Amino acid sequence: QKEVEQDPGPLSVPEGAIVSLNCTYSNSAFQYFMWYRQYSRKGPELLMYTYSSGNKEDGRFTAQVDKSSKYISLFIRDSQPSDSATYLCAMEANKLSFGAGTTVTVRA
Amino acid sequence: DGGITQSPKYLFRKEGQNVTLSCEQNLNHDAMYWYRQDPGQGLRLIYYSQIVNDFQKGDIAEGYSVSREKKESFPLTVTSAQKNPTAFYLCASSASRGRAETQYFGPGTRLLVL
């Protein structure tokens, strides 16, 4: 069993829809939770970083962490074609562990 | 303009050949990392370095070697012992290990086998 599980998709939504992404994990030692966005043939860039259970908002993006269920989510409101990318979750104990990434396409 | 640069963008390797991927950062970060990305598998850690002249194996170090002679530079050599080298290689740096929120990635090098 992988430490971090993420559905690879692909996920296709119309412009303006809410995109919902999630990851589950098995290691209770994970303390820090991140979401990265990766455009095709580019390096990942950090989108959101959270430490505690609960919600964190940044513009159209909301990251949610539920440590009791070992479940994290990323929501993208009012999605745009420029949001089309692969989204990677990552978690840190003494090193970063990544999910496989979910490929999202937002249709104009 | 701070950041991480990787070169080349594309690299072709012949059978039995060693090739070296370059990674340079001007962020004054102490820690540097090499990851390998394969379709459907996320990023896997090859090697990391927390300080000059010191580096540690990651989860998939076999067939790879690194050096850290300068703070700014962390080159990765893919040796002939790596039997399946075709992948997207990403270099990253962070202020220190355990400061993942400061981790930046380079643009990547795609390695292909001829």
Short mmCIF file of C-alpha atoms in Angstrom, two decimals:
data_model
loop_
_atom_site.label_atom_id
_atom_site.label_comp_id
_atom_site.label_asym_id
_atom_site.label_seq_id
_atom_site.Cartn_x
_atom_site.Cartn_y
_atom_site.Cartn_z
CA GLN A 1 0.00 0.00 0.00
CA LYS A 2 1.32 3.44 -0.94
CA GLU A 3 1.75 6.00 1.82
CA VAL A 4 -0.21 8.56 -0.20
CA GLU A 5 -3.08 7.61 -2.50
CA GLN A 6 -4.39 10.02 -5.14
CA ASP A 7 -6.81 9.25 -7.96
CA PRO A 8 -4.97 10.07 -11.21
CA GLY A 9 -8.17 11.00 -13.04
CA PRO A 10 -8.27 12.44 -15.60
CA LEU A 11 -10.88 14.95 -14.51
CA SER A 12 -12.66 17.15 -17.06
CA VAL A 13 -14.97 19.99 -16.00
CA PRO A 14 -16.63 22.97 -17.74
CA GLU A 15 -15.36 26.47 -17.09
CA GLY A 16 -16.80 27.92 -13.90
CA ALA A 17 -17.32 24.56 -12.19
CA ILE A 18 -15.89 23.61 -8.81
CA VAL A 19 -12.97 21.20 -9.03
CA SER A 20 -12.63 18.79 -6.11
CA LEU A 21 -9.40 16.87 -5.59
CA ASN A 22 -8.43 14.62 -2.72
CA CYS A 23 -5.76 12.36 -1.25
CA THR A 24 -5.74 9.80 1.49
CA TYR A 25 -2.74 8.74 3.53
CA SER A 26 -1.73 6.03 5.95
CA ASN A 27 1.18 7.55 7.90
CA SER A 28 0.00 9.27 11.09
CA ALA A 29 3.40 11.00 11.36
CA PHE A 30 2.58 13.36 8.48
CA GLN A 31 2.36 16.88 9.89
CA TYR A 32 2.53 19.19 6.90
CA PHE A 33 0.30 18.98 3.85
CA MET A 34 0.85 20.62 0.48
CA TRP A 35 -0.74 20.92 -2.92
CA TYR A 36 1.39 21.53 -6.00
CA ARG A 37 0.29 22.49 -9.51
CA GLN A 38 2.28 21.16 -12.45
CA TYR A 39 1.74 22.35 -16.00
CA SER A 40 2.70 19.99 -18.81
CA ARG A 41 6.49 19.54 -19.14
CA LYS A 42 7.17 21.98 -16.27
CA GLY A 43 8.28 21.66 -12.66
CA PRO A 44 5.66 21.65 -9.86
CA GLU A 45 4.86 24.91 -8.08
CA LEU A 46 3.56 25.15 -4.54
CA LEU A 47 -0.12 26.18 -4.36
CA MET A 48 -1.16 25.62 -0.77
CA TYR A 49 0.55 24.64 2.48
CA THR A 50 -1.28 23.65 5.66
CA TYR A 51 -0.29 22.29 9.02
CA SER A 52 -3.39 21.69 11.08
CA SER A 53 -6.78 20.14 10.46
CA GLY A 54 -9.33 22.54 9.04
CA ASN A 55 -9.65 24.81 6.03
CA LYS A 56 -7.27 27.28 4.46
CA GLU A 57 -8.35 29.65 1.71
CA ASP A 58 -6.29 31.51 -0.87
CA GLY A 59 -8.35 33.24 -3.53
CA ARG A 60 -10.22 30.60 -5.52
CA PHE A 61 -8.37 27.76 -3.78
CA THR A 62 -9.36 26.05 -0.53
CA ALA A 63 -7.29 23.33 1.11
CA GLN A 64 -8.92 21.07 3.66
CA VAL A 65 -7.22 18.67 6.07
CA ASP A 66 -8.93 16.02 8.19
CA LYS A 67 -6.24 14.31 10.24
CA SER A 68 -8.70 12.02 12.01
CA SER A 69 -9.75 10.53 8.66
CA LYS A 70 -6.28 10.91 7.08
CA TYR A 71 -7.86 12.76 4.19
CA ILE A 72 -6.97 16.03 2.46
CA SER A 73 -8.79 17.95 -0.24
CA LEU A 74 -8.27 20.86 -2.62
CA PHE A 75 -11.19 22.79 -4.04
CA ILE A 76 -10.92 25.20 -6.96
CA ARG A 77 -13.88 27.57 -7.32
CA ASP A 78 -14.86 29.27 -10.58
CA SER A 79 -12.41 27.11 -12.51
CA GLN A 80 -10.68 28.59 -15.54
CA PRO A 81 -9.01 26.95 -18.57
CA SER A 82 -5.70 28.19 -17.11
CA ASP A 83 -6.30 25.83 -14.16
CA SER A 84 -5.80 22.87 -16.50
CA ALA A 85 -2.81 21.07 -15.03
CA THR A 86 -1.77 18.10 -12.91
CA TYR A 87 -2.31 18.63 -9.19
CA LEU A 88 -0.04 16.78 -6.77
CA CYS A 89 -0.65 16.36 -3.07
CA ALA A 90 2.40 16.02 -0.83
CA MET A 91 2.89 15.35 2.85
CA GLU A 92 5.86 15.71 5.12
CA ALA A 93 7.06 13.81 8.16
CA ASN A 94 10.86 13.72 7.85
CA LYS A 95 10.64 13.76 4.06
CA LEU A 96 8.13 14.69 1.40
CA SER A 97 5.87 11.94 0.06
CA PHE A 98 3.90 12.69 -3.09
CA GLY A 99 0.65 11.43 -4.52
CA ALA A 100 0.60 10.29 -8.15
CA GLY A 101 -1.12 13.51 -9.29
CA THR A 102 -4.58 14.18 -10.76
CA THR A 103 -4.77 15.60 -14.29
CA VAL A 104 -7.46 18.28 -14.59
CA THR A 105 -8.84 19.79 -17.79
CA VAL A 106 -11.14 22.83 -17.61
CA ARG A 107 -13.14 23.15 -20.85
CA ALA A 108 -13.88 26.65 -22.16
CA ASP B 1 15.78 36.92 -10.48
CA GLY B 2 16.05 33.97 -8.08
CA GLY B 3 15.28 30.40 -8.96
CA ILE B 4 16.47 26.99 -10.01
CA THR B 5 17.81 26.17 -13.43
CA GLN B 6 18.20 22.71 -14.93
CA SER B 7 19.98 21.78 -18.11
CA PRO B 8 19.62 20.39 -20.62
CA LYS B 9 15.85 20.38 -21.17
CA TYR B 10 16.13 17.13 -23.13
CA LEU B 11 18.90 14.55 -22.91
CA PHE B 12 19.46 11.40 -24.92
CA ARG B 13 21.44 8.50 -23.55
CA LYS B 14 22.96 5.61 -25.45
CA GLU B 15 23.26 2.15 -23.96
CA GLY B 16 26.16 1.90 -21.50
CA GLN B 17 26.64 5.65 -21.32
CA ASN B 18 26.79 7.81 -18.20
CA VAL B 19 25.07 11.18 -18.46
CA THR B 20 25.04 14.16 -16.10
CA LEU B 21 22.10 16.47 -15.41
CA SER B 22 22.86 19.96 -14.17
CA CYS B 23 21.02 21.79 -11.36
CA GLU B 24 21.90 25.28 -10.14
CA GLN B 25 20.08 27.50 -7.62
CA ASN B 26 20.62 31.11 -6.55
CA LEU B 27 18.13 31.06 -3.69
CA ASN B 28 20.85 30.58 -1.05
CA HIS B 29 19.10 27.37 -0.01
CA ASP B 30 21.02 24.81 2.03
CA ALA B 31 19.06 21.72 0.98
CA MET B 32 18.81 20.33 -2.54
CA TYR B 33 16.99 17.31 -3.93
CA TRP B 34 16.67 15.15 -7.02
CA TYR B 35 13.36 13.49 -7.89
CA ARG B 36 12.31 11.20 -10.67
CA GLN B 37 8.80 11.46 -12.12
CA ASP B 38 7.20 8.63 -14.08
CA PRO B 39 3.63 8.63 -15.39
CA GLY B 40 1.13 7.63 -12.72
CA GLN B 41 3.75 7.34 -9.98
CA GLY B 42 4.25 10.83 -8.62
CA LEU B 43 7.68 12.03 -7.56
CA ARG B 44 10.23 9.68 -6.04
CA LEU B 45 13.31 10.90 -4.19
CA ILE B 46 16.67 9.87 -5.64
CA TYR B 47 19.19 11.80 -3.53
CA TYR B 48 19.21 14.82 -1.24
CA SER B 49 21.85 17.07 0.27
CA GLN B 50 21.46 19.18 3.38
CA ILE B 51 24.86 20.84 3.24
CA VAL B 52 27.90 21.16 1.00
CA ASN B 53 30.00 17.99 0.70
CA ASP B 54 27.26 15.84 2.22
CA PHE B 55 24.43 13.93 0.57
CA GLN B 56 22.10 11.04 1.39
CA LYS B 57 20.37 8.34 -0.63
CA GLY B 58 16.67 8.66 -1.18
CA ASP B 59 14.20 5.92 -2.01
CA ILE B 60 15.56 4.99 -5.46
CA ALA B 61 19.29 5.83 -5.45
CA GLU B 62 20.53 2.71 -7.28
CA GLY B 63 22.11 3.58 -10.62
CA TYR B 64 22.53 7.26 -9.76
CA SER B 65 25.29 9.37 -8.22
CA VAL B 66 25.53 12.99 -7.06
CA SER B 67 28.03 15.53 -5.78
CA ARG B 68 27.67 18.74 -3.77
CA GLU B 69 30.91 20.66 -4.05
CA LYS B 70 29.21 24.07 -4.07
CA LYS B 71 26.12 25.32 -2.29
CA GLU B 72 24.57 26.43 -5.59
CA SER B 73 25.12 23.22 -7.55
CA PHE B 74 23.87 19.63 -7.23
CA PRO B 75 24.55 17.62 -10.42
CA LEU B 76 23.04 14.16 -10.93
CA THR B 77 24.79 11.44 -12.92
CA VAL B 78 22.69 8.66 -14.39
CA THR B 79 25.04 5.73 -14.70
CA SER B 80 24.94 2.74 -17.03
CA ALA B 81 23.79 0.70 -14.02
CA GLN B 82 20.39 2.42 -14.19
CA LYS B 83 18.54 0.06 -16.52
CA ASN B 84 15.37 2.11 -16.91
CA PRO B 85 16.47 5.76 -16.98
CA THR B 86 13.71 7.18 -19.20
CA ALA B 87 11.87 9.67 -16.99
CA PHE B 88 11.37 13.33 -16.13
CA TYR B 89 14.00 14.45 -13.60
CA LEU B 90 13.27 17.32 -11.25
CA CYS B 91 15.71 19.18 -9.05
CA ALA B 92 14.45 21.11 -6.03
CA SER B 93 15.84 23.17 -3.19
CA SER B 94 14.57 24.35 0.18
CA ALA B 95 15.86 26.62 2.92
CA SER B 96 16.58 23.49 4.95
CA ARG B 97 15.35 19.92 5.14
CA GLY B 98 12.00 19.89 6.89
CA ARG B 99 11.01 23.27 5.45
CA ALA B 100 8.89 21.90 2.64
CA GLU B 101 6.94 25.15 2.39
CA THR B 102 10.10 26.76 1.04
CA GLN B 103 10.77 24.06 -1.56
CA TYR B 104 11.09 25.24 -5.15
CA PHE B 105 11.37 23.01 -8.20
CA GLY B 106 13.36 23.52 -11.36
CA PRO B 107 11.82 23.15 -14.85
CA GLY B 108 13.00 19.55 -15.24
CA THR B 109 15.10 17.48 -17.65
CA ARG B 110 13.52 14.78 -19.78
CA LEU B 111 15.90 11.86 -20.28
CA LEU B 112 15.33 9.49 -23.18
CA VAL B 113 17.22 6.34 -24.15
CA LEU B 114 18.31 5.90 -27.77
#
